[in-house]
């Protein structure tokens, strides 16, 4: 009688015993084998190959057929929730980008009609094994059926978890969702999701918004009380540790048992939010073998917990929630959404700048989208608004298909007719001459400033409206090549930091909000350079704001430079 668990080993000069399955499949209840004895001792290499091949079959059979705890195998699930604009999609993209050997599927629920989040996550190359789009809106009623179907599709005909394809599921809910209904669905002991295992509810909080909104909405409270892990995101927007402590204290007032982590851009080690453990590169993988970290492979593999439960909090108020609590807010507590798609013409950067800084847009709860902008049309431009009217702008790679502009607006009592018409008017029309909007006085002041350098670059689209510039190093007396070579300072990162700082600023007392886009070019040496884009007009030509933020960025990047050549 052959052992079903002992690997086949070959001793030099001895026959090799090969266990093979008969053609036509295998019956898990009554299994037959062919025993093949290879006696050709002269072909040792072929025998080793045969032994390795058979061991692969044995491993698959042991894990898929003869495993004693087969009925306990479940699909691990982490639910990511949080209010509008808190950083949920950023967290999901972080997970997919740093997943290492994990085979992760993502299920995404967006409140807006256009699922912008799915568009953004899908563009993460090789990020997820599968990306599933759930119905739009809050998670309730028919949307829960979508979630059940999505989980069911990841299971083999409702039986074994197909861990050869997917071994983890991350569900991102919309910003107006009470996650309690999702938790009950995943914790069900019967139905389509009975083979799922909820590992954690992760709630992402916009720290700046939470600080300035002492009375959070009912949705935000529901998301906090349901959390096993809370990410205090965007702590870089707070002034000091005292404000961080104040926000954390308010969070713990709603949920005292959850783990709270302070993050920037939702960056956190995966084992803090997924029930996985990173391999110890010093101890190896349990077989005594050291896991090598090479120049070609630097990621550390993760091992998924076989039982789960390490992240769930027994004292969480989630356990004490009643069924009626899942609709604390009604359907969506007055939130409306509008989605607009433009695919005929690119957008004017000047018009877009004026639109996104207008009072009608600044009062929105959330805005996000992928844009096609003239002068930057080679790249997918991601634009979003969250919190206290803070903007974000980034390049998301090159277009892989026909370019278009998609923007979703979410807010209470929004003027949908105005937003749709105003956004449509941002397109560039053939009979327009935007060069008349250039502010030559501002450009002259920009060129005379010690903080900036004008970049002579001719766009392929010949957009005379855009002037390209970079934050300069003249205040420290070094050339750009010198600070990159001698001090290892990333000048591209400096320019991105400046754009982020300007866009993340809140409107001033007069209600003026600044916006600054950027793109990438190649200089005469072929090096990639991040350049900032001035499109003319108000309110981006706030030289005082640009100069102040530039000084802060330069001081941060030059903090470790002890000598300068400024003459002071």
PDB file of C-alpha atoms in Angstrom, residues 227-509:
ATOM      1  CA  UNK A 227     -13.480  48.698  12.381  1.00  0.00           C
ATOM      2  CA  UNK A 228     -10.922  46.174  13.514  1.00  0.00           C
ATOM      3  CA  UNK A 229      -8.134  48.420  12.171  1.00  0.00           C
ATOM      4  CA  UNK A 230      -8.278  52.208  11.690  1.00  0.00           C
ATOM      5  CA  UNK A 231      -5.838  54.063   9.452  1.00  0.00           C
ATOM      6  CA  UNK A 232      -5.393  57.686  10.495  1.00  0.00           C
ATOM      7  CA  UNK A 233      -4.534  58.788   6.975  1.00  0.00           C
ATOM      8  CA  UNK A 234      -3.148  62.141   5.757  1.00  0.00           C
ATOM      9  CA  UNK A 235      -1.422  62.928   9.047  1.00  0.00           C
ATOM     10  CA  UNK A 236       1.061  64.980   7.015  1.00  0.00           C
ATOM     11  CA  UNK A 237      -1.669  67.621   6.679  1.00  0.00           C
ATOM     12  CA  UNK A 238      -1.805  68.092  10.454  1.00  0.00           C
ATOM     13  CA  UNK A 239       0.423  70.649  12.116  1.00  0.00           C
ATOM     14  CA  UNK A 240       1.955  68.649  14.950  1.00  0.00           C
ATOM     15  CA  UNK A 241       1.721  65.587  17.196  1.00  0.00           C
ATOM     16  CA  UNK A 242      -0.801  67.330  19.419  1.00  0.00           C
ATOM     17  CA  UNK A 243      -3.313  67.447  16.580  1.00  0.00           C
ATOM     18  CA  UNK A 244      -2.575  63.809  15.758  1.00  0.00           C
ATOM     19  CA  UNK A 245      -3.238  62.854  19.383  1.00  0.00           C
ATOM     20  CA  UNK A 246      -6.491  64.821  19.339  1.00  0.00           C
ATOM     21  CA  UNK A 247      -7.741  63.005  16.217  1.00  0.00           C
ATOM     22  CA  UNK A 248      -6.734  59.618  17.625  1.00  0.00           C
ATOM     23  CA  UNK A 249      -8.559  60.392  20.859  1.00  0.00           C
ATOM     24  CA  UNK A 250     -11.755  61.175  18.953  1.00  0.00           C
ATOM     25  CA  UNK A 251     -11.423  57.946  16.997  1.00  0.00           C
ATOM     26  CA  UNK A 252     -10.999  55.894  20.154  1.00  0.00           C
ATOM     27  CA  UNK A 253     -14.113  57.529  21.597  1.00  0.00           C
ATOM     28  CA  UNK A 254     -16.085  55.676  18.915  1.00  0.00           C
ATOM     29  CA  UNK A 255     -14.013  52.484  18.940  1.00  0.00           C
ATOM     30  CA  UNK A 256     -11.636  51.813  21.799  1.00  0.00           C
ATOM     31  CA  UNK A 257     -10.623  48.298  20.772  1.00  0.00           C
ATOM     32  CA  UNK A 258      -9.453  48.850  17.193  1.00  0.00           C
ATOM     33  CA  UNK A 259      -5.785  49.114  16.273  1.00  0.00           C
ATOM     34  CA  UNK A 260      -5.000  52.672  15.101  1.00  0.00           C
ATOM     35  CA  UNK A 261      -2.111  53.426  12.748  1.00  0.00           C
ATOM     36  CA  UNK A 262      -0.986  56.828  11.467  1.00  0.00           C
ATOM     37  CA  UNK A 263      -0.327  56.846   7.729  1.00  0.00           C
ATOM     38  CA  UNK A 264       0.509  59.079   4.791  1.00  0.00           C
ATOM     39  CA  UNK A 265      -0.991  58.126   1.412  1.00  0.00           C
ATOM     40  CA  UNK A 266      -2.401  54.976   3.058  1.00  0.00           C
ATOM     41  CA  UNK A 267       1.049  53.388   3.215  1.00  0.00           C
ATOM     42  CA  UNK A 268       1.213  50.566   5.771  1.00  0.00           C
ATOM     43  CA  UNK A 269       2.802  47.087   6.005  1.00  0.00           C
ATOM     44  CA  UNK A 270       0.367  44.556   4.570  1.00  0.00           C
ATOM     45  CA  UNK A 271       0.416  42.243   7.584  1.00  0.00           C
ATOM     46  CA  UNK A 272      -1.160  45.044   9.631  1.00  0.00           C
ATOM     47  CA  UNK A 273      -4.359  44.931   7.534  1.00  0.00           C
ATOM     48  CA  UNK A 274      -4.300  41.449   5.950  1.00  0.00           C
ATOM     49  CA  UNK A 275      -4.094  38.269   8.027  1.00  0.00           C
ATOM     50  CA  UNK A 276      -0.751  37.272   6.539  1.00  0.00           C
ATOM     51  CA  UNK A 277       2.747  36.967   7.920  1.00  0.00           C
ATOM     52  CA  UNK A 278       5.903  38.020   6.063  1.00  0.00           C
ATOM     53  CA  UNK A 279       8.575  35.391   5.693  1.00  0.00           C
ATOM     54  CA  UNK A 280      11.579  35.735   7.998  1.00  0.00           C
ATOM     55  CA  UNK A 281      14.515  36.026   5.620  1.00  0.00           C
ATOM     56  CA  UNK A 282      16.881  34.946   8.393  1.00  0.00           C
ATOM     57  CA  UNK A 283      14.966  31.820   9.422  1.00  0.00           C
ATOM     58  CA  UNK A 284      13.702  30.834   6.010  1.00  0.00           C
ATOM     59  CA  UNK A 285      10.414  29.231   5.086  1.00  0.00           C
ATOM     60  CA  UNK A 286      10.179  26.623   7.817  1.00  0.00           C
ATOM     61  CA  UNK A 287      12.222  23.995   5.993  1.00  0.00           C
ATOM     62  CA  UNK A 288      15.535  25.475   7.060  1.00  0.00           C
ATOM     63  CA  UNK A 289      16.149  27.112   3.704  1.00  0.00           C
ATOM     64  CA  UNK A 290      17.174  30.760   3.804  1.00  0.00           C
ATOM     65  CA  UNK A 291      15.027  32.970   1.540  1.00  0.00           C
ATOM     66  CA  UNK A 292      17.423  34.948  -0.669  1.00  0.00           C
ATOM     67  CA  UNK A 293      16.944  38.632  -1.438  1.00  0.00           C
ATOM     68  CA  UNK A 294      18.688  39.435  -4.707  1.00  0.00           C
ATOM     69  CA  UNK A 295      18.962  42.372  -7.069  1.00  0.00           C
ATOM     70  CA  UNK A 296      16.412  40.668  -9.304  1.00  0.00           C
ATOM     71  CA  UNK A 297      13.939  39.807  -6.529  1.00  0.00           C
ATOM     72  CA  UNK A 298      13.616  42.033  -3.484  1.00  0.00           C
ATOM     73  CA  UNK A 299      10.041  41.352  -2.377  1.00  0.00           C
ATOM     74  CA  UNK A 300       9.499  39.196   0.694  1.00  0.00           C
ATOM     75  CA  UNK A 301       6.825  36.508   0.328  1.00  0.00           C
ATOM     76  CA  UNK A 302       3.754  36.390   2.550  1.00  0.00           C
ATOM     77  CA  UNK A 303       2.066  33.372   4.106  1.00  0.00           C
ATOM     78  CA  UNK A 304      -1.713  33.522   4.471  1.00  0.00           C
ATOM     79  CA  UNK A 305      -3.012  32.494   7.886  1.00  0.00           C
ATOM     80  CA  UNK A 306      -4.734  29.116   7.737  1.00  0.00           C
ATOM     81  CA  UNK A 307      -7.221  29.976  10.464  1.00  0.00           C
ATOM     82  CA  UNK A 308      -7.554  33.769  10.512  1.00  0.00           C
ATOM     83  CA  UNK A 309      -8.760  35.734  13.503  1.00  0.00           C
ATOM     84  CA  UNK A 310      -5.583  37.555  14.508  1.00  0.00           C
ATOM     85  CA  UNK A 311      -6.916  40.945  13.373  1.00  0.00           C
ATOM     86  CA  UNK A 312     -10.515  40.668  14.625  1.00  0.00           C
ATOM     87  CA  UNK A 313     -11.187  42.482  17.890  1.00  0.00           C
ATOM     88  CA  UNK A 314     -13.423  40.749  20.412  1.00  0.00           C
ATOM     89  CA  UNK A 315     -14.199  44.002  22.170  1.00  0.00           C
ATOM     90  CA  UNK A 316     -15.260  45.767  18.996  1.00  0.00           C
ATOM     91  CA  UNK A 317     -18.642  47.442  19.154  1.00  0.00           C
ATOM     92  CA  UNK A 318     -19.364  45.645  15.897  1.00  0.00           C
ATOM     93  CA  UNK A 319     -20.448  42.621  17.929  1.00  0.00           C
ATOM     94  CA  UNK A 320     -23.071  44.669  19.748  1.00  0.00           C
ATOM     95  CA  UNK A 321     -24.594  46.229  16.642  1.00  0.00           C
ATOM     96  CA  UNK A 322     -28.163  45.211  15.866  1.00  0.00           C
ATOM     97  CA  UNK A 323     -29.633  44.424  12.499  1.00  0.00           C
ATOM     98  CA  UNK A 324     -31.502  47.721  12.373  1.00  0.00           C
ATOM     99  CA  UNK A 325     -28.258  49.669  12.762  1.00  0.00           C
ATOM    100  CA  UNK A 326     -27.181  48.843   9.196  1.00  0.00           C
ATOM    101  CA  UNK A 327     -29.405  51.623   7.837  1.00  0.00           C
ATOM    102  CA  UNK A 328     -28.453  54.411  10.240  1.00  0.00           C
ATOM    103  CA  UNK A 329     -28.378  56.954   7.442  1.00  0.00           C
ATOM    104  CA  UNK A 330     -31.307  55.831   5.312  1.00  0.00           C
ATOM    105  CA  UNK A 331     -30.223  55.254   1.737  1.00  0.00           C
ATOM    106  CA  UNK A 332     -27.404  57.739   1.309  1.00  0.00           C
ATOM    107  CA  UNK A 333     -28.179  60.653   3.653  1.00  0.00           C
ATOM    108  CA  UNK A 334     -28.831  63.165   0.906  1.00  0.00           C
ATOM    109  CA  UNK A 335     -25.771  62.490  -1.235  1.00  0.00           C
ATOM    110  CA  UNK A 336     -26.195  62.890  -4.972  1.00  0.00           C
ATOM    111  CA  UNK A 337     -23.753  61.903  -7.671  1.00  0.00           C
ATOM    112  CA  UNK A 338     -23.094  62.948 -11.237  1.00  0.00           C
ATOM    113  CA  UNK A 339     -20.795  61.276 -13.738  1.00  0.00           C
ATOM    114  CA  UNK A 340     -19.708  62.911 -16.996  1.00  0.00           C
ATOM    115  CA  UNK A 341     -17.654  61.383 -19.804  1.00  0.00           C
ATOM    116  CA  UNK A 342     -16.122  63.439 -22.645  1.00  0.00           C
ATOM    117  CA  UNK A 343     -14.342  61.561 -25.437  1.00  0.00           C
ATOM    118  CA  UNK A 344     -14.442  63.898 -28.424  1.00  0.00           C
ATOM    119  CA  UNK A 345     -12.024  66.672 -27.466  1.00  0.00           C
ATOM    120  CA  UNK A 346      -9.237  67.148 -24.900  1.00  0.00           C
ATOM    121  CA  UNK A 347      -9.602  69.569 -22.017  1.00  0.00           C
ATOM    122  CA  UNK A 348      -8.018  72.995 -21.746  1.00  0.00           C
ATOM    123  CA  UNK A 349      -5.767  73.155 -18.700  1.00  0.00           C
ATOM    124  CA  UNK A 350      -6.689  76.809 -18.152  1.00  0.00           C
ATOM    125  CA  UNK A 351     -10.426  76.114 -18.239  1.00  0.00           C
ATOM    126  CA  UNK A 352     -10.007  73.057 -16.041  1.00  0.00           C
ATOM    127  CA  UNK A 353      -8.018  75.095 -13.528  1.00  0.00           C
ATOM    128  CA  UNK A 354     -10.746  77.717 -13.337  1.00  0.00           C
ATOM    129  CA  UNK A 355     -13.434  75.036 -13.038  1.00  0.00           C
ATOM    130  CA  UNK A 356     -11.917  72.956 -10.226  1.00  0.00           C
ATOM    131  CA  UNK A 357     -11.145  76.062  -8.134  1.00  0.00           C
ATOM    132  CA  UNK A 358     -14.670  77.491  -8.494  1.00  0.00           C
ATOM    133  CA  UNK A 359     -16.880  77.710  -5.357  1.00  0.00           C
ATOM    134  CA  UNK A 360     -19.411  75.252  -6.848  1.00  0.00           C
ATOM    135  CA  UNK A 361     -16.739  72.552  -7.069  1.00  0.00           C
ATOM    136  CA  UNK A 362     -14.987  73.423  -3.826  1.00  0.00           C
ATOM    137  CA  UNK A 363     -18.125  72.715  -1.790  1.00  0.00           C
ATOM    138  CA  UNK A 364     -18.421  69.143  -3.124  1.00  0.00           C
ATOM    139  CA  UNK A 365     -17.849  66.241  -0.758  1.00  0.00           C
ATOM    140  CA  UNK A 366     -15.869  64.343  -3.389  1.00  0.00           C
ATOM    141  CA  UNK A 367     -14.679  64.641  -6.981  1.00  0.00           C
ATOM    142  CA  UNK A 368     -12.489  62.175  -8.859  1.00  0.00           C
ATOM    143  CA  UNK A 369     -11.690  61.194 -12.394  1.00  0.00           C
ATOM    144  CA  UNK A 370      -9.231  60.472 -15.172  1.00  0.00           C
ATOM    145  CA  UNK A 371      -8.685  63.325 -17.621  1.00  0.00           C
ATOM    146  CA  UNK A 372      -7.389  63.942 -21.144  1.00  0.00           C
ATOM    147  CA  UNK A 373      -5.687  67.363 -21.117  1.00  0.00           C
ATOM    148  CA  UNK A 374      -4.140  69.158 -24.073  1.00  0.00           C
ATOM    149  CA  UNK A 375      -0.447  69.761 -23.493  1.00  0.00           C
ATOM    150  CA  UNK A 376      -0.330  66.678 -21.240  1.00  0.00           C
ATOM    151  CA  UNK A 377      -2.386  64.412 -23.485  1.00  0.00           C
ATOM    152  CA  UNK A 378       0.220  61.634 -23.585  1.00  0.00           C
ATOM    153  CA  UNK A 379      -0.629  60.754 -19.984  1.00  0.00           C
ATOM    154  CA  UNK A 380      -3.717  59.724 -18.034  1.00  0.00           C
ATOM    155  CA  UNK A 381      -4.205  62.600 -15.592  1.00  0.00           C
ATOM    156  CA  UNK A 382      -5.883  61.675 -12.304  1.00  0.00           C
ATOM    157  CA  UNK A 383      -7.676  64.529 -10.535  1.00  0.00           C
ATOM    158  CA  UNK A 384      -9.504  64.330  -7.227  1.00  0.00           C
ATOM    159  CA  UNK A 385     -10.980  66.569  -4.548  1.00  0.00           C
ATOM    160  CA  UNK A 386     -11.605  65.570  -0.949  1.00  0.00           C
ATOM    161  CA  UNK A 387     -11.783  66.902   2.581  1.00  0.00           C
ATOM    162  CA  UNK A 388     -11.764  70.672   2.887  1.00  0.00           C
ATOM    163  CA  UNK A 389     -11.549  71.307  -0.843  1.00  0.00           C
ATOM    164  CA  UNK A 390      -8.051  69.859  -1.131  1.00  0.00           C
ATOM    165  CA  UNK A 391      -7.082  68.843  -4.666  1.00  0.00           C
ATOM    166  CA  UNK A 392      -4.816  66.106  -5.906  1.00  0.00           C
ATOM    167  CA  UNK A 393      -3.221  65.665  -9.328  1.00  0.00           C
ATOM    168  CA  UNK A 394      -1.018  62.857 -10.616  1.00  0.00           C
ATOM    169  CA  UNK A 395       0.019  61.115 -13.816  1.00  0.00           C
ATOM    170  CA  UNK A 396      -1.173  57.523 -14.088  1.00  0.00           C
ATOM    171  CA  UNK A 397       0.911  56.256 -16.989  1.00  0.00           C
ATOM    172  CA  UNK A 398       0.258  56.561 -20.695  1.00  0.00           C
ATOM    173  CA  UNK A 399      -3.022  55.874 -22.418  1.00  0.00           C
ATOM    174  CA  UNK A 400      -3.418  52.280 -23.543  1.00  0.00           C
ATOM    175  CA  UNK A 401      -6.567  53.011 -25.567  1.00  0.00           C
ATOM    176  CA  UNK A 402      -8.534  55.964 -26.911  1.00  0.00           C
ATOM    177  CA  UNK A 403      -8.188  58.882 -24.467  1.00  0.00           C
ATOM    178  CA  UNK A 404     -11.219  60.368 -22.747  1.00  0.00           C
ATOM    179  CA  UNK A 405     -12.167  62.434 -19.708  1.00  0.00           C
ATOM    180  CA  UNK A 406     -14.312  60.893 -16.977  1.00  0.00           C
ATOM    181  CA  UNK A 407     -15.193  62.834 -13.843  1.00  0.00           C
ATOM    182  CA  UNK A 408     -17.534  61.921 -10.982  1.00  0.00           C
ATOM    183  CA  UNK A 409     -19.029  64.470  -8.574  1.00  0.00           C
ATOM    184  CA  UNK A 410     -20.525  63.589  -5.169  1.00  0.00           C
ATOM    185  CA  UNK A 411     -22.171  65.981  -2.741  1.00  0.00           C
ATOM    186  CA  UNK A 412     -25.333  67.103  -1.019  1.00  0.00           C
ATOM    187  CA  UNK A 413     -27.811  69.024  -3.169  1.00  0.00           C
ATOM    188  CA  UNK A 414     -25.350  69.498  -6.019  1.00  0.00           C
ATOM    189  CA  UNK A 415     -26.292  71.496  -9.081  1.00  0.00           C
ATOM    190  CA  UNK A 416     -25.971  68.703 -11.629  1.00  0.00           C
ATOM    191  CA  UNK A 417     -26.945  70.868 -14.621  1.00  0.00           C
ATOM    192  CA  UNK A 418     -24.256  73.451 -13.858  1.00  0.00           C
ATOM    193  CA  UNK A 419     -21.535  70.878 -13.183  1.00  0.00           C
ATOM    194  CA  UNK A 420     -22.238  68.934 -16.362  1.00  0.00           C
ATOM    195  CA  UNK A 421     -22.301  72.046 -18.543  1.00  0.00           C
ATOM    196  CA  UNK A 422     -19.285  73.693 -16.891  1.00  0.00           C
ATOM    197  CA  UNK A 423     -17.181  70.543 -17.199  1.00  0.00           C
ATOM    198  CA  UNK A 424     -18.197  70.103 -20.847  1.00  0.00           C
ATOM    199  CA  UNK A 425     -17.156  73.706 -21.511  1.00  0.00           C
ATOM    200  CA  UNK A 426     -13.604  72.829 -20.400  1.00  0.00           C
ATOM    201  CA  UNK A 427     -12.946  71.181 -23.781  1.00  0.00           C
ATOM    202  CA  UNK A 428     -10.621  72.840 -26.291  1.00  0.00           C
ATOM    203  CA  UNK A 429     -12.513  74.009 -29.353  1.00  0.00           C
ATOM    204  CA  UNK A 430     -10.846  74.517 -32.723  1.00  0.00           C
ATOM    205  CA  UNK A 431     -11.731  78.199 -33.077  1.00  0.00           C
ATOM    206  CA  UNK A 432     -10.274  79.222 -29.711  1.00  0.00           C
ATOM    207  CA  UNK A 433      -7.072  81.200 -29.220  1.00  0.00           C
ATOM    208  CA  UNK A 434      -5.988  80.690 -25.611  1.00  0.00           C
ATOM    209  CA  UNK A 435      -2.642  82.426 -26.006  1.00  0.00           C
ATOM    210  CA  UNK A 436      -4.374  85.718 -25.145  1.00  0.00           C
ATOM    211  CA  UNK A 437      -4.807  84.460 -21.574  1.00  0.00           C
ATOM    212  CA  UNK A 438      -1.078  84.427 -20.896  1.00  0.00           C
ATOM    213  CA  UNK A 439       0.022  86.709 -18.098  1.00  0.00           C
ATOM    214  CA  UNK A 440       3.391  87.909 -19.345  1.00  0.00           C
ATOM    215  CA  UNK A 441       4.000  89.893 -16.156  1.00  0.00           C
ATOM    216  CA  UNK A 442       3.602  86.761 -14.067  1.00  0.00           C
ATOM    217  CA  UNK A 443       5.888  84.770 -16.367  1.00  0.00           C
ATOM    218  CA  UNK A 444       8.507  87.516 -16.106  1.00  0.00           C
ATOM    219  CA  UNK A 445       8.232  87.476 -12.306  1.00  0.00           C
ATOM    220  CA  UNK A 446       8.516  83.685 -12.360  1.00  0.00           C
ATOM    221  CA  UNK A 447      11.715  83.848 -14.409  1.00  0.00           C
ATOM    222  CA  UNK A 448      13.218  86.455 -12.079  1.00  0.00           C
ATOM    223  CA  UNK A 449      12.431  84.440  -8.959  1.00  0.00           C
ATOM    224  CA  UNK A 450      15.320  82.645  -7.265  1.00  0.00           C
ATOM    225  CA  UNK A 451      13.064  79.668  -6.632  1.00  0.00           C
ATOM    226  CA  UNK A 452      12.069  78.805 -10.204  1.00  0.00           C
ATOM    227  CA  UNK A 453      13.544  78.125 -13.637  1.00  0.00           C
ATOM    228  CA  UNK A 454      11.591  78.515 -16.879  1.00  0.00           C
ATOM    229  CA  UNK A 455      11.920  75.415 -19.097  1.00  0.00           C
ATOM    230  CA  UNK A 456      12.092  75.913 -22.847  1.00  0.00           C
ATOM    231  CA  UNK A 457      10.054  73.033 -24.170  1.00  0.00           C
ATOM    232  CA  UNK A 458       7.968  72.851 -27.309  1.00  0.00           C
ATOM    233  CA  UNK A 459       4.928  70.664 -26.875  1.00  0.00           C
ATOM    234  CA  UNK A 460       3.999  68.350 -29.722  1.00  0.00           C
ATOM    235  CA  UNK A 461       0.520  69.842 -29.536  1.00  0.00           C
ATOM    236  CA  UNK A 462       1.845  73.395 -29.820  1.00  0.00           C
ATOM    237  CA  UNK A 463      -0.193  74.626 -26.887  1.00  0.00           C
ATOM    238  CA  UNK A 464       0.945  78.236 -26.577  1.00  0.00           C
ATOM    239  CA  UNK A 465      -1.029  78.616 -23.369  1.00  0.00           C
ATOM    240  CA  UNK A 466       1.165  76.425 -21.172  1.00  0.00           C
ATOM    241  CA  UNK A 467       4.471  77.577 -19.709  1.00  0.00           C
ATOM    242  CA  UNK A 468       6.661  74.885 -18.154  1.00  0.00           C
ATOM    243  CA  UNK A 469       8.857  75.585 -15.139  1.00  0.00           C
ATOM    244  CA  UNK A 470      10.683  73.778 -12.336  1.00  0.00           C
ATOM    245  CA  UNK A 471      11.596  74.583  -8.784  1.00  0.00           C
ATOM    246  CA  UNK A 472      15.168  75.892  -8.885  1.00  0.00           C
ATOM    247  CA  UNK A 473      18.278  75.423  -6.778  1.00  0.00           C
ATOM    248  CA  UNK A 474      19.617  78.948  -7.153  1.00  0.00           C
ATOM    249  CA  UNK A 475      18.984  79.880  -3.489  1.00  0.00           C
ATOM    250  CA  UNK A 476      21.666  77.343  -2.477  1.00  0.00           C
ATOM    251  CA  UNK A 477      24.177  78.247  -5.188  1.00  0.00           C
ATOM    252  CA  UNK A 478      24.289  74.788  -6.816  1.00  0.00           C
ATOM    253  CA  UNK A 479      23.329  73.632 -10.259  1.00  0.00           C
ATOM    254  CA  UNK A 480      20.721  70.919 -10.658  1.00  0.00           C
ATOM    255  CA  UNK A 481      23.363  68.423 -11.792  1.00  0.00           C
ATOM    256  CA  UNK A 482      25.448  69.154  -8.703  1.00  0.00           C
ATOM    257  CA  UNK A 483      22.677  68.598  -6.174  1.00  0.00           C
ATOM    258  CA  UNK A 484      21.641  65.352  -7.878  1.00  0.00           C
ATOM    259  CA  UNK A 485      25.222  64.051  -8.190  1.00  0.00           C
ATOM    260  CA  UNK A 486      26.837  65.310  -4.987  1.00  0.00           C
ATOM    261  CA  UNK A 487      23.911  65.298  -2.543  1.00  0.00           C
ATOM    262  CA  UNK A 488      21.698  62.591  -4.061  1.00  0.00           C
ATOM    263  CA  UNK A 489      18.662  64.889  -4.008  1.00  0.00           C
ATOM    264  CA  UNK A 490      15.838  63.882  -6.317  1.00  0.00           C
ATOM    265  CA  UNK A 491      14.846  67.071  -8.110  1.00  0.00           C
ATOM    266  CA  UNK A 492      11.841  65.380  -9.718  1.00  0.00           C
ATOM    267  CA  UNK A 493      10.539  64.530  -6.241  1.00  0.00           C
ATOM    268  CA  UNK A 494      11.002  68.176  -5.235  1.00  0.00           C
ATOM    269  CA  UNK A 495       8.753  69.343  -8.060  1.00  0.00           C
ATOM    270  CA  UNK A 496       6.116  66.717  -7.303  1.00  0.00           C
ATOM    271  CA  UNK A 497       6.174  67.770  -3.653  1.00  0.00           C
ATOM    272  CA  UNK A 498       5.630  71.391  -4.669  1.00  0.00           C
ATOM    273  CA  UNK A 499       2.634  70.501  -6.837  1.00  0.00           C
ATOM    274  CA  UNK A 500       1.158  68.398  -4.030  1.00  0.00           C
ATOM    275  CA  UNK A 501       1.650  71.198  -1.506  1.00  0.00           C
ATOM    276  CA  UNK A 502      -0.052  73.806  -3.713  1.00  0.00           C
ATOM    277  CA  UNK A 503      -2.981  71.530  -4.571  1.00  0.00           C
ATOM    278  CA  UNK A 504      -3.460  70.387  -0.965  1.00  0.00           C
ATOM    279  CA  UNK A 505      -3.679  73.965   0.301  1.00  0.00           C
ATOM    280  CA  UNK A 506      -7.103  75.239   1.350  1.00  0.00           C
ATOM    281  CA  UNK A 507      -8.735  78.364  -0.020  1.00  0.00           C
ATOM    282  CA  UNK A 508      -7.572  81.659   1.496  1.00  0.00           C
ATOM    283  CA  UNK A 509      -9.764  84.221   3.217  1.00  0.00           C
TER     284      UNK A 509
END
